[in-house]
Amino acid sequence: MVMDMGREAVQETVELTYRHEVRDFASAVRARRKVSRSAGLMMGAMGLGFVAFALISAAGLAAGRVDAFALILMCYFGVGLPLIPQLQARSLARMADLIGPCRATVTDAGVTIRAEHTTVLHGWGARPVYRETPEVFALFSGDRNARCLTLLPKGGLADPADADRLRAILDRHLTRV
């Protein structure tokens, strides 16, 4: 029989201090495509739209006429497709900037994020899936569209070795995709 004798188990903790940046959100938005079925389908549909309108425009040009509507839509899909992650990231970063600097603490109990006027605690069930990018650890909600997102920017780690410790905690509690 083993008795605890009132001592608390040592809990591994990783802390991050950061301010949200557009590049971190852009990385997370791109990572979401791998997690969310609807995000992947939307990008695929936009790619097909670009190809379809490019073929319509090429067929029109080969016949000696210019289909302005097809050219406009081809440009819309061709320019809009690559810009979507950056535009979403800018929007998310503007909203997050209102929160100000953050301090996140990751333990076996979950993720706690503190800012000047707010504190948020996520148990592991709230964000059961994560994806690592070169810039961030992006934690996503478990719904099939991965609507909710929690960012843990690697730039907020005090020591690069903390990334390995953070990854180990996340791997214990979440599914990596």
Short mmCIF file of N, CA and C in Angstrom, two decimals:
data_model
loop_
_atom_site.label_atom_id
_atom_site.label_comp_id
_atom_site.label_asym_id
_atom_site.label_seq_id
_atom_site.Cartn_x
_atom_site.Cartn_y
_atom_site.Cartn_z
N MET A 1 0.84 -1.17 0.00
CA MET A 1 0.00 0.00 0.00
C MET A 1 0.89 1.25 0.00
N VAL A 2 0.58 2.20 -0.87
CA VAL A 2 1.36 3.43 -0.98
C VAL A 2 0.51 4.57 -0.45
N MET A 3 1.11 5.37 0.41
CA MET A 3 0.39 6.52 0.97
C MET A 3 1.01 7.80 0.44
N ASP A 4 0.18 8.80 0.21
CA ASP A 4 0.63 10.05 -0.36
C ASP A 4 1.28 10.95 0.68
N MET A 5 0.89 10.89 1.91
CA MET A 5 1.43 11.68 2.99
C MET A 5 1.25 13.19 2.75
N GLY A 6 0.25 13.56 1.99
CA GLY A 6 -0.08 14.97 1.81
C GLY A 6 0.79 15.72 0.81
N ARG A 7 1.74 15.10 0.20
CA ARG A 7 2.57 15.78 -0.79
C ARG A 7 1.87 15.80 -2.14
N GLU A 8 1.96 16.93 -2.81
CA GLU A 8 1.36 17.03 -4.15
C GLU A 8 2.31 16.45 -5.17
N ALA A 9 1.76 15.82 -6.17
CA ALA A 9 2.59 15.30 -7.26
C ALA A 9 3.20 16.48 -8.01
N VAL A 10 4.43 16.31 -8.42
CA VAL A 10 5.09 17.36 -9.19
C VAL A 10 4.47 17.38 -10.58
N GLN A 11 4.05 18.56 -10.97
CA GLN A 11 3.36 18.71 -12.23
C GLN A 11 4.25 19.50 -13.18
N GLU A 12 4.46 18.98 -14.38
CA GLU A 12 5.28 19.69 -15.36
C GLU A 12 4.52 20.91 -15.84
N THR A 13 5.21 22.03 -15.94
CA THR A 13 4.61 23.29 -16.35
C THR A 13 5.48 23.94 -17.42
N VAL A 14 4.82 24.45 -18.44
CA VAL A 14 5.50 25.24 -19.47
C VAL A 14 4.78 26.58 -19.54
N GLU A 15 5.56 27.65 -19.50
CA GLU A 15 4.98 28.99 -19.56
C GLU A 15 5.40 29.70 -20.83
N LEU A 16 4.48 30.49 -21.36
CA LEU A 16 4.73 31.29 -22.55
C LEU A 16 4.30 32.72 -22.26
N THR A 17 5.04 33.67 -22.76
CA THR A 17 4.67 35.08 -22.68
C THR A 17 4.74 35.62 -24.09
N TYR A 18 3.63 36.17 -24.56
CA TYR A 18 3.59 36.58 -25.97
C TYR A 18 2.53 37.64 -26.21
N ARG A 19 2.63 38.22 -27.37
CA ARG A 19 1.62 39.12 -27.90
C ARG A 19 1.21 38.49 -29.23
N HIS A 20 -0.07 38.44 -29.53
CA HIS A 20 -0.53 37.81 -30.76
C HIS A 20 -0.01 38.56 -31.98
N GLU A 21 0.45 37.81 -32.97
CA GLU A 21 0.97 38.39 -34.20
C GLU A 21 0.28 37.76 -35.41
N VAL A 22 0.21 38.52 -36.48
CA VAL A 22 -0.47 38.06 -37.70
C VAL A 22 0.16 36.76 -38.21
N ARG A 23 1.49 36.67 -38.21
CA ARG A 23 2.16 35.47 -38.75
C ARG A 23 1.78 34.22 -37.96
N ASP A 24 1.55 34.35 -36.65
CA ASP A 24 1.14 33.20 -35.85
C ASP A 24 -0.26 32.75 -36.25
N PHE A 25 -1.16 33.70 -36.42
CA PHE A 25 -2.51 33.35 -36.85
C PHE A 25 -2.52 32.79 -38.27
N ALA A 26 -1.68 33.34 -39.16
CA ALA A 26 -1.62 32.83 -40.53
C ALA A 26 -1.17 31.37 -40.52
N SER A 27 -0.21 31.05 -39.68
CA SER A 27 0.26 29.67 -39.56
C SER A 27 -0.85 28.76 -39.05
N ALA A 28 -1.62 29.24 -38.07
CA ALA A 28 -2.72 28.45 -37.51
C ALA A 28 -3.85 28.27 -38.51
N VAL A 29 -4.15 29.31 -39.28
CA VAL A 29 -5.22 29.21 -40.28
C VAL A 29 -4.84 28.18 -41.35
N ARG A 30 -3.57 28.18 -41.75
CA ARG A 30 -3.12 27.17 -42.72
C ARG A 30 -3.18 25.77 -42.10
N ALA A 31 -2.83 25.66 -40.82
CA ALA A 31 -2.88 24.36 -40.14
C ALA A 31 -4.32 23.86 -40.02
N ARG A 32 -5.26 24.79 -39.90
CA ARG A 32 -6.68 24.41 -39.76
C ARG A 32 -7.17 23.64 -40.98
N ARG A 33 -6.60 23.93 -42.15
CA ARG A 33 -7.01 23.21 -43.37
C ARG A 33 -6.79 21.71 -43.23
N LYS A 34 -5.77 21.32 -42.47
CA LYS A 34 -5.47 19.90 -42.28
C LYS A 34 -6.38 19.27 -41.23
N VAL A 35 -6.97 20.09 -40.38
CA VAL A 35 -7.79 19.61 -39.27
C VAL A 35 -9.28 19.63 -39.64
N SER A 36 -9.69 20.66 -40.33
CA SER A 36 -11.11 20.88 -40.64
C SER A 36 -11.46 20.38 -42.03
N ARG A 37 -12.45 19.53 -42.09
CA ARG A 37 -12.90 19.02 -43.39
C ARG A 37 -13.49 20.15 -44.23
N SER A 38 -14.27 21.03 -43.62
CA SER A 38 -14.92 22.10 -44.39
C SER A 38 -13.90 23.10 -44.93
N ALA A 39 -12.83 23.39 -44.17
CA ALA A 39 -11.80 24.31 -44.67
C ALA A 39 -11.10 23.72 -45.88
N GLY A 40 -10.80 22.44 -45.81
CA GLY A 40 -10.17 21.78 -46.95
C GLY A 40 -11.07 21.73 -48.16
N LEU A 41 -12.36 21.45 -47.94
CA LEU A 41 -13.31 21.42 -49.05
C LEU A 41 -13.48 22.80 -49.69
N MET A 42 -13.50 23.85 -48.85
CA MET A 42 -13.65 25.20 -49.38
C MET A 42 -12.45 25.57 -50.26
N MET A 43 -11.25 25.23 -49.79
CA MET A 43 -10.06 25.55 -50.58
C MET A 43 -10.05 24.74 -51.88
N GLY A 44 -10.48 23.49 -51.81
CA GLY A 44 -10.56 22.67 -53.01
C GLY A 44 -11.57 23.22 -54.00
N ALA A 45 -12.73 23.67 -53.50
CA ALA A 45 -13.76 24.25 -54.36
C ALA A 45 -13.27 25.53 -55.03
N MET A 46 -12.54 26.34 -54.27
CA MET A 46 -12.02 27.58 -54.86
C MET A 46 -10.96 27.26 -55.92
N GLY A 47 -10.16 26.24 -55.68
CA GLY A 47 -9.17 25.82 -56.68
C GLY A 47 -9.84 25.33 -57.95
N LEU A 48 -10.91 24.55 -57.79
CA LEU A 48 -11.67 24.08 -58.95
C LEU A 48 -12.32 25.24 -59.69
N GLY A 49 -12.81 26.22 -58.93
CA GLY A 49 -13.40 27.41 -59.56
C GLY A 49 -12.38 28.15 -60.41
N PHE A 50 -11.17 28.28 -59.89
CA PHE A 50 -10.11 28.94 -60.65
C PHE A 50 -9.82 28.18 -61.94
N VAL A 51 -9.68 26.86 -61.84
CA VAL A 51 -9.37 26.04 -63.02
C VAL A 51 -10.51 26.13 -64.03
N ALA A 52 -11.75 26.05 -63.55
CA ALA A 52 -12.90 26.10 -64.46
C ALA A 52 -12.95 27.42 -65.21
N PHE A 53 -12.80 28.54 -64.49
CA PHE A 53 -12.87 29.83 -65.17
C PHE A 53 -11.64 30.09 -66.04
N ALA A 54 -10.50 29.51 -65.69
CA ALA A 54 -9.31 29.62 -66.55
C ALA A 54 -9.56 28.87 -67.85
N LEU A 55 -10.17 27.68 -67.79
CA LEU A 55 -10.48 26.92 -69.00
C LEU A 55 -11.52 27.63 -69.86
N ILE A 56 -12.53 28.21 -69.23
CA ILE A 56 -13.55 28.96 -69.98
C ILE A 56 -12.90 30.15 -70.67
N SER A 57 -12.03 30.86 -69.95
CA SER A 57 -11.35 32.02 -70.55
C SER A 57 -10.44 31.60 -71.70
N ALA A 58 -9.71 30.50 -71.50
CA ALA A 58 -8.81 30.03 -72.57
C ALA A 58 -9.60 29.59 -73.80
N ALA A 59 -10.74 28.92 -73.57
CA ALA A 59 -11.56 28.49 -74.71
C ALA A 59 -12.11 29.71 -75.45
N GLY A 60 -12.51 30.73 -74.71
CA GLY A 60 -13.00 31.95 -75.34
C GLY A 60 -11.92 32.65 -76.14
N LEU A 61 -10.73 32.74 -75.57
CA LEU A 61 -9.62 33.38 -76.29
C LEU A 61 -9.25 32.60 -77.54
N ALA A 62 -9.31 31.27 -77.46
CA ALA A 62 -9.00 30.43 -78.63
C ALA A 62 -10.03 30.63 -79.73
N ALA A 63 -11.26 30.96 -79.34
CA ALA A 63 -12.33 31.19 -80.32
C ALA A 63 -12.33 32.63 -80.81
N GLY A 64 -11.43 33.46 -80.27
CA GLY A 64 -11.33 34.83 -80.73
C GLY A 64 -12.23 35.80 -79.99
N ARG A 65 -12.72 35.43 -78.84
CA ARG A 65 -13.55 36.36 -78.06
C ARG A 65 -13.06 36.37 -76.61
N VAL A 66 -13.36 37.44 -75.92
CA VAL A 66 -12.95 37.58 -74.52
C VAL A 66 -14.20 37.54 -73.66
N ASP A 67 -14.22 36.61 -72.73
CA ASP A 67 -15.33 36.51 -71.78
C ASP A 67 -14.90 37.23 -70.51
N ALA A 68 -15.30 38.49 -70.40
CA ALA A 68 -14.85 39.33 -69.28
C ALA A 68 -15.29 38.76 -67.94
N PHE A 69 -16.49 38.24 -67.87
CA PHE A 69 -17.00 37.67 -66.61
C PHE A 69 -16.12 36.51 -66.16
N ALA A 70 -15.76 35.62 -67.06
CA ALA A 70 -14.91 34.48 -66.72
C ALA A 70 -13.51 34.95 -66.30
N LEU A 71 -12.99 35.98 -66.98
CA LEU A 71 -11.67 36.51 -66.61
C LEU A 71 -11.70 37.13 -65.21
N ILE A 72 -12.75 37.86 -64.91
CA ILE A 72 -12.88 38.49 -63.58
C ILE A 72 -12.96 37.41 -62.50
N LEU A 73 -13.79 36.39 -62.74
CA LEU A 73 -13.92 35.32 -61.74
C LEU A 73 -12.63 34.52 -61.62
N MET A 74 -11.92 34.31 -62.72
CA MET A 74 -10.64 33.61 -62.67
C MET A 74 -9.66 34.40 -61.80
N CYS A 75 -9.61 35.71 -61.98
CA CYS A 75 -8.73 36.54 -61.16
C CYS A 75 -9.16 36.52 -59.70
N TYR A 76 -10.46 36.57 -59.47
CA TYR A 76 -10.98 36.52 -58.09
C TYR A 76 -10.52 35.24 -57.40
N PHE A 77 -10.72 34.10 -58.05
CA PHE A 77 -10.31 32.84 -57.45
C PHE A 77 -8.79 32.71 -57.39
N GLY A 78 -8.11 33.18 -58.41
CA GLY A 78 -6.65 33.06 -58.46
C GLY A 78 -5.95 33.94 -57.44
N VAL A 79 -6.48 35.14 -57.20
CA VAL A 79 -5.88 36.05 -56.22
C VAL A 79 -6.45 35.78 -54.83
N GLY A 80 -7.73 35.53 -54.77
CA GLY A 80 -8.40 35.32 -53.47
C GLY A 80 -7.95 34.07 -52.75
N LEU A 81 -7.72 33.01 -53.49
CA LEU A 81 -7.34 31.73 -52.89
C LEU A 81 -6.08 31.83 -52.03
N PRO A 82 -4.99 32.36 -52.56
CA PRO A 82 -3.79 32.46 -51.72
C PRO A 82 -3.89 33.49 -50.60
N LEU A 83 -4.77 34.49 -50.76
CA LEU A 83 -4.87 35.54 -49.76
C LEU A 83 -5.77 35.19 -48.57
N ILE A 84 -6.59 34.17 -48.69
CA ILE A 84 -7.54 33.85 -47.63
C ILE A 84 -6.87 33.65 -46.27
N PRO A 85 -5.83 32.83 -46.15
CA PRO A 85 -5.22 32.67 -44.82
C PRO A 85 -4.70 33.99 -44.25
N GLN A 86 -4.10 34.81 -45.09
CA GLN A 86 -3.55 36.08 -44.60
C GLN A 86 -4.66 37.03 -44.16
N LEU A 87 -5.75 37.08 -44.93
CA LEU A 87 -6.87 37.96 -44.56
C LEU A 87 -7.54 37.49 -43.26
N GLN A 88 -7.73 36.19 -43.12
CA GLN A 88 -8.29 35.66 -41.88
C GLN A 88 -7.35 35.94 -40.72
N ALA A 89 -6.06 35.76 -40.93
CA ALA A 89 -5.09 35.98 -39.87
C ALA A 89 -5.08 37.43 -39.41
N ARG A 90 -5.16 38.36 -40.35
CA ARG A 90 -5.20 39.78 -39.98
C ARG A 90 -6.44 40.09 -39.15
N SER A 91 -7.56 39.54 -39.54
CA SER A 91 -8.80 39.76 -38.80
C SER A 91 -8.70 39.20 -37.38
N LEU A 92 -8.21 37.97 -37.26
CA LEU A 92 -8.07 37.36 -35.95
C LEU A 92 -7.06 38.11 -35.09
N ALA A 93 -5.96 38.56 -35.67
CA ALA A 93 -4.94 39.28 -34.92
C ALA A 93 -5.47 40.62 -34.42
N ARG A 94 -6.29 41.29 -35.22
CA ARG A 94 -6.88 42.57 -34.77
C ARG A 94 -7.76 42.34 -33.55
N MET A 95 -8.55 41.27 -33.57
CA MET A 95 -9.40 40.97 -32.41
C MET A 95 -8.55 40.60 -31.20
N ALA A 96 -7.53 39.77 -31.42
CA ALA A 96 -6.68 39.33 -30.31
C ALA A 96 -5.85 40.48 -29.76
N ASP A 97 -5.55 41.47 -30.59
CA ASP A 97 -4.75 42.60 -30.13
C ASP A 97 -5.47 43.39 -29.04
N LEU A 98 -6.80 43.32 -29.04
CA LEU A 98 -7.58 43.99 -27.99
C LEU A 98 -7.31 43.38 -26.62
N ILE A 99 -6.91 42.12 -26.60
CA ILE A 99 -6.63 41.43 -25.34
C ILE A 99 -5.31 41.91 -24.75
N GLY A 100 -4.35 42.20 -25.61
CA GLY A 100 -3.04 42.65 -25.14
C GLY A 100 -2.09 41.48 -24.93
N PRO A 101 -0.98 41.75 -24.23
CA PRO A 101 0.00 40.69 -23.97
C PRO A 101 -0.60 39.56 -23.15
N CYS A 102 -0.17 38.34 -23.44
CA CYS A 102 -0.71 37.16 -22.77
C CYS A 102 0.40 36.37 -22.08
N ARG A 103 0.00 35.67 -21.06
CA ARG A 103 0.87 34.73 -20.37
C ARG A 103 0.10 33.42 -20.27
N ALA A 104 0.63 32.40 -20.92
CA ALA A 104 -0.04 31.09 -20.92
C ALA A 104 0.75 30.13 -20.04
N THR A 105 0.01 29.31 -19.31
CA THR A 105 0.60 28.27 -18.49
C THR A 105 -0.02 26.95 -18.92
N VAL A 106 0.82 26.01 -19.32
CA VAL A 106 0.35 24.70 -19.78
C VAL A 106 0.80 23.66 -18.76
N THR A 107 -0.17 22.93 -18.21
CA THR A 107 0.12 21.88 -17.24
C THR A 107 -0.69 20.64 -17.62
N ASP A 108 -0.57 19.60 -16.84
CA ASP A 108 -1.37 18.40 -17.09
C ASP A 108 -2.85 18.64 -16.84
N ALA A 109 -3.20 19.76 -16.22
CA ALA A 109 -4.61 20.10 -15.98
C ALA A 109 -5.23 20.80 -17.18
N GLY A 110 -4.42 21.46 -18.00
CA GLY A 110 -4.94 22.18 -19.15
C GLY A 110 -4.12 23.41 -19.46
N VAL A 111 -4.74 24.35 -20.16
CA VAL A 111 -4.08 25.58 -20.59
C VAL A 111 -4.78 26.75 -19.93
N THR A 112 -4.01 27.60 -19.26
CA THR A 112 -4.54 28.82 -18.67
C THR A 112 -3.88 29.99 -19.37
N ILE A 113 -4.69 30.91 -19.88
CA ILE A 113 -4.16 32.09 -20.56
C ILE A 113 -4.65 33.31 -19.78
N ARG A 114 -3.69 34.13 -19.38
CA ARG A 114 -4.00 35.34 -18.62
C ARG A 114 -3.59 36.56 -19.44
N ALA A 115 -4.48 37.55 -19.45
CA ALA A 115 -4.18 38.84 -20.05
C ALA A 115 -4.59 39.90 -19.03
N GLU A 116 -4.47 41.15 -19.39
CA GLU A 116 -4.74 42.23 -18.44
C GLU A 116 -6.14 42.16 -17.85
N HIS A 117 -7.14 41.91 -18.68
CA HIS A 117 -8.52 41.96 -18.21
C HIS A 117 -9.26 40.64 -18.28
N THR A 118 -8.54 39.55 -18.56
CA THR A 118 -9.24 38.28 -18.70
C THR A 118 -8.33 37.11 -18.35
N THR A 119 -8.95 36.04 -17.90
CA THR A 119 -8.25 34.77 -17.69
C THR A 119 -9.13 33.67 -18.27
N VAL A 120 -8.53 32.81 -19.07
CA VAL A 120 -9.27 31.72 -19.70
C VAL A 120 -8.58 30.41 -19.35
N LEU A 121 -9.36 29.44 -18.91
CA LEU A 121 -8.83 28.11 -18.61
C LEU A 121 -9.50 27.12 -19.54
N HIS A 122 -8.68 26.39 -20.29
CA HIS A 122 -9.19 25.34 -21.18
C HIS A 122 -8.75 24.00 -20.62
N GLY A 123 -9.72 23.16 -20.27
CA GLY A 123 -9.39 21.78 -19.96
C GLY A 123 -9.08 21.09 -21.27
N TRP A 124 -8.48 19.93 -21.19
CA TRP A 124 -8.05 19.26 -22.43
C TRP A 124 -9.22 18.87 -23.32
N GLY A 125 -10.41 18.70 -22.78
CA GLY A 125 -11.56 18.35 -23.60
C GLY A 125 -12.03 19.48 -24.50
N ALA A 126 -11.70 20.72 -24.15
CA ALA A 126 -12.15 21.87 -24.95
C ALA A 126 -11.41 21.97 -26.28
N ARG A 127 -10.17 21.55 -26.31
CA ARG A 127 -9.35 21.60 -27.51
C ARG A 127 -8.63 20.26 -27.64
N PRO A 128 -9.32 19.21 -28.09
CA PRO A 128 -8.74 17.87 -28.07
C PRO A 128 -7.77 17.54 -29.20
N VAL A 129 -7.58 18.46 -30.14
CA VAL A 129 -6.74 18.20 -31.31
C VAL A 129 -5.73 19.34 -31.43
N TYR A 130 -4.49 18.99 -31.81
CA TYR A 130 -3.53 20.07 -32.06
C TYR A 130 -2.68 19.75 -33.27
N ARG A 131 -2.12 20.82 -33.81
CA ARG A 131 -1.21 20.70 -34.95
C ARG A 131 -0.05 21.66 -34.68
N GLU A 132 1.14 21.16 -34.91
CA GLU A 132 2.33 21.99 -34.72
C GLU A 132 2.79 22.53 -36.07
N THR A 133 3.13 23.80 -36.08
CA THR A 133 3.73 24.43 -37.26
C THR A 133 5.09 24.99 -36.81
N PRO A 134 5.88 25.50 -37.71
CA PRO A 134 7.16 26.09 -37.28
C PRO A 134 6.98 27.28 -36.33
N GLU A 135 5.82 27.95 -36.39
CA GLU A 135 5.60 29.13 -35.56
C GLU A 135 4.79 28.88 -34.29
N VAL A 136 3.84 27.95 -34.34
CA VAL A 136 2.89 27.81 -33.23
C VAL A 136 2.52 26.36 -32.96
N PHE A 137 1.96 26.16 -31.78
CA PHE A 137 1.18 24.98 -31.48
C PHE A 137 -0.26 25.47 -31.54
N ALA A 138 -1.05 24.97 -32.47
CA ALA A 138 -2.43 25.40 -32.65
C ALA A 138 -3.35 24.31 -32.12
N LEU A 139 -4.14 24.66 -31.10
CA LEU A 139 -5.08 23.72 -30.48
C LEU A 139 -6.47 24.01 -31.03
N PHE A 140 -7.17 22.97 -31.49
CA PHE A 140 -8.46 23.13 -32.14
C PHE A 140 -9.56 22.41 -31.38
N SER A 141 -10.77 22.92 -31.52
CA SER A 141 -11.93 22.24 -30.94
C SER A 141 -12.17 20.93 -31.68
N GLY A 142 -12.92 20.05 -31.07
CA GLY A 142 -13.13 18.73 -31.63
C GLY A 142 -14.22 18.63 -32.68
N ASP A 143 -14.96 19.72 -32.93
CA ASP A 143 -16.01 19.63 -33.95
C ASP A 143 -15.37 19.48 -35.32
N ARG A 144 -16.12 18.97 -36.27
CA ARG A 144 -15.52 18.64 -37.57
C ARG A 144 -15.05 19.86 -38.35
N ASN A 145 -15.50 21.05 -37.96
CA ASN A 145 -15.04 22.26 -38.64
C ASN A 145 -13.91 22.96 -37.88
N ALA A 146 -13.54 22.44 -36.72
CA ALA A 146 -12.47 23.02 -35.90
C ALA A 146 -12.67 24.52 -35.74
N ARG A 147 -13.85 24.91 -35.26
CA ARG A 147 -14.22 26.32 -35.20
C ARG A 147 -13.45 27.11 -34.16
N CYS A 148 -13.09 26.48 -33.05
CA CYS A 148 -12.40 27.19 -31.97
C CYS A 148 -10.90 26.92 -32.03
N LEU A 149 -10.13 27.92 -31.68
CA LEU A 149 -8.68 27.87 -31.83
C LEU A 149 -8.02 28.48 -30.61
N THR A 150 -6.97 27.84 -30.13
CA THR A 150 -6.11 28.41 -29.10
C THR A 150 -4.69 28.34 -29.64
N LEU A 151 -4.01 29.49 -29.62
CA LEU A 151 -2.64 29.57 -30.13
C LEU A 151 -1.65 29.57 -28.99
N LEU A 152 -0.60 28.81 -29.16
CA LEU A 152 0.54 28.85 -28.25
C LEU A 152 1.77 29.12 -29.12
N PRO A 153 2.12 30.40 -29.31
CA PRO A 153 3.24 30.75 -30.19
C PRO A 153 4.58 30.30 -29.62
N LYS A 154 5.39 29.68 -30.46
CA LYS A 154 6.71 29.23 -30.03
C LYS A 154 7.60 30.40 -29.65
N GLY A 155 7.35 31.56 -30.24
CA GLY A 155 8.12 32.75 -29.89
C GLY A 155 7.91 33.19 -28.45
N GLY A 156 6.87 32.70 -27.81
CA GLY A 156 6.59 33.05 -26.42
C GLY A 156 7.29 32.17 -25.40
N LEU A 157 7.98 31.15 -25.87
CA LEU A 157 8.70 30.26 -24.96
C LEU A 157 10.00 30.92 -24.51
N ALA A 158 10.33 30.77 -23.22
CA ALA A 158 11.54 31.38 -22.68
C ALA A 158 12.79 30.69 -23.21
N ASP A 159 12.70 29.39 -23.45
CA ASP A 159 13.86 28.59 -23.87
C ASP A 159 13.41 27.68 -25.01
N PRO A 160 14.18 27.56 -26.08
CA PRO A 160 13.78 26.67 -27.18
C PRO A 160 13.54 25.22 -26.72
N ALA A 161 14.20 24.77 -25.66
CA ALA A 161 13.98 23.42 -25.15
C ALA A 161 12.58 23.25 -24.57
N ASP A 162 11.94 24.37 -24.23
CA ASP A 162 10.57 24.30 -23.70
C ASP A 162 9.60 23.78 -24.76
N ALA A 163 9.94 23.92 -26.04
CA ALA A 163 9.06 23.41 -27.10
C ALA A 163 8.92 21.89 -26.98
N ASP A 164 10.00 21.21 -26.65
CA ASP A 164 9.93 19.75 -26.48
C ASP A 164 9.08 19.38 -25.27
N ARG A 165 9.23 20.14 -24.19
CA ARG A 165 8.42 19.87 -22.99
C ARG A 165 6.94 20.14 -23.27
N LEU A 166 6.65 21.22 -23.99
CA LEU A 166 5.27 21.55 -24.34
C LEU A 166 4.68 20.47 -25.24
N ARG A 167 5.44 20.05 -26.23
CA ARG A 167 5.00 19.00 -27.14
C ARG A 167 4.68 17.72 -26.37
N ALA A 168 5.50 17.40 -25.37
CA ALA A 168 5.28 16.18 -24.57
C ALA A 168 3.97 16.28 -23.79
N ILE A 169 3.70 17.45 -23.21
CA ILE A 169 2.43 17.62 -22.48
C ILE A 169 1.25 17.49 -23.43
N LEU A 170 1.33 18.16 -24.59
CA LEU A 170 0.25 18.11 -25.56
C LEU A 170 0.03 16.69 -26.06
N ASP A 171 1.11 15.96 -26.32
CA ASP A 171 0.99 14.58 -26.81
C ASP A 171 0.33 13.66 -25.77
N ARG A 172 0.53 13.96 -24.49
CA ARG A 172 -0.10 13.15 -23.44
C ARG A 172 -1.60 13.33 -23.39
N HIS A 173 -2.07 14.52 -23.77
CA HIS A 173 -3.48 14.85 -23.55
C HIS A 173 -4.30 15.07 -24.82
N LEU A 174 -3.63 15.34 -25.95
CA LEU A 174 -4.34 15.69 -27.18
C LEU A 174 -3.93 14.76 -28.32
N THR A 175 -4.72 14.83 -29.38
CA THR A 175 -4.39 14.08 -30.60
C THR A 175 -3.69 15.02 -31.55
N ARG A 176 -2.50 14.63 -31.99
CA ARG A 176 -1.76 15.44 -32.95
C ARG A 176 -2.19 15.06 -34.36
N VAL A 177 -2.50 16.06 -35.16
CA VAL A 177 -2.89 15.80 -36.56
C VAL A 177 -1.96 16.53 -37.50
#
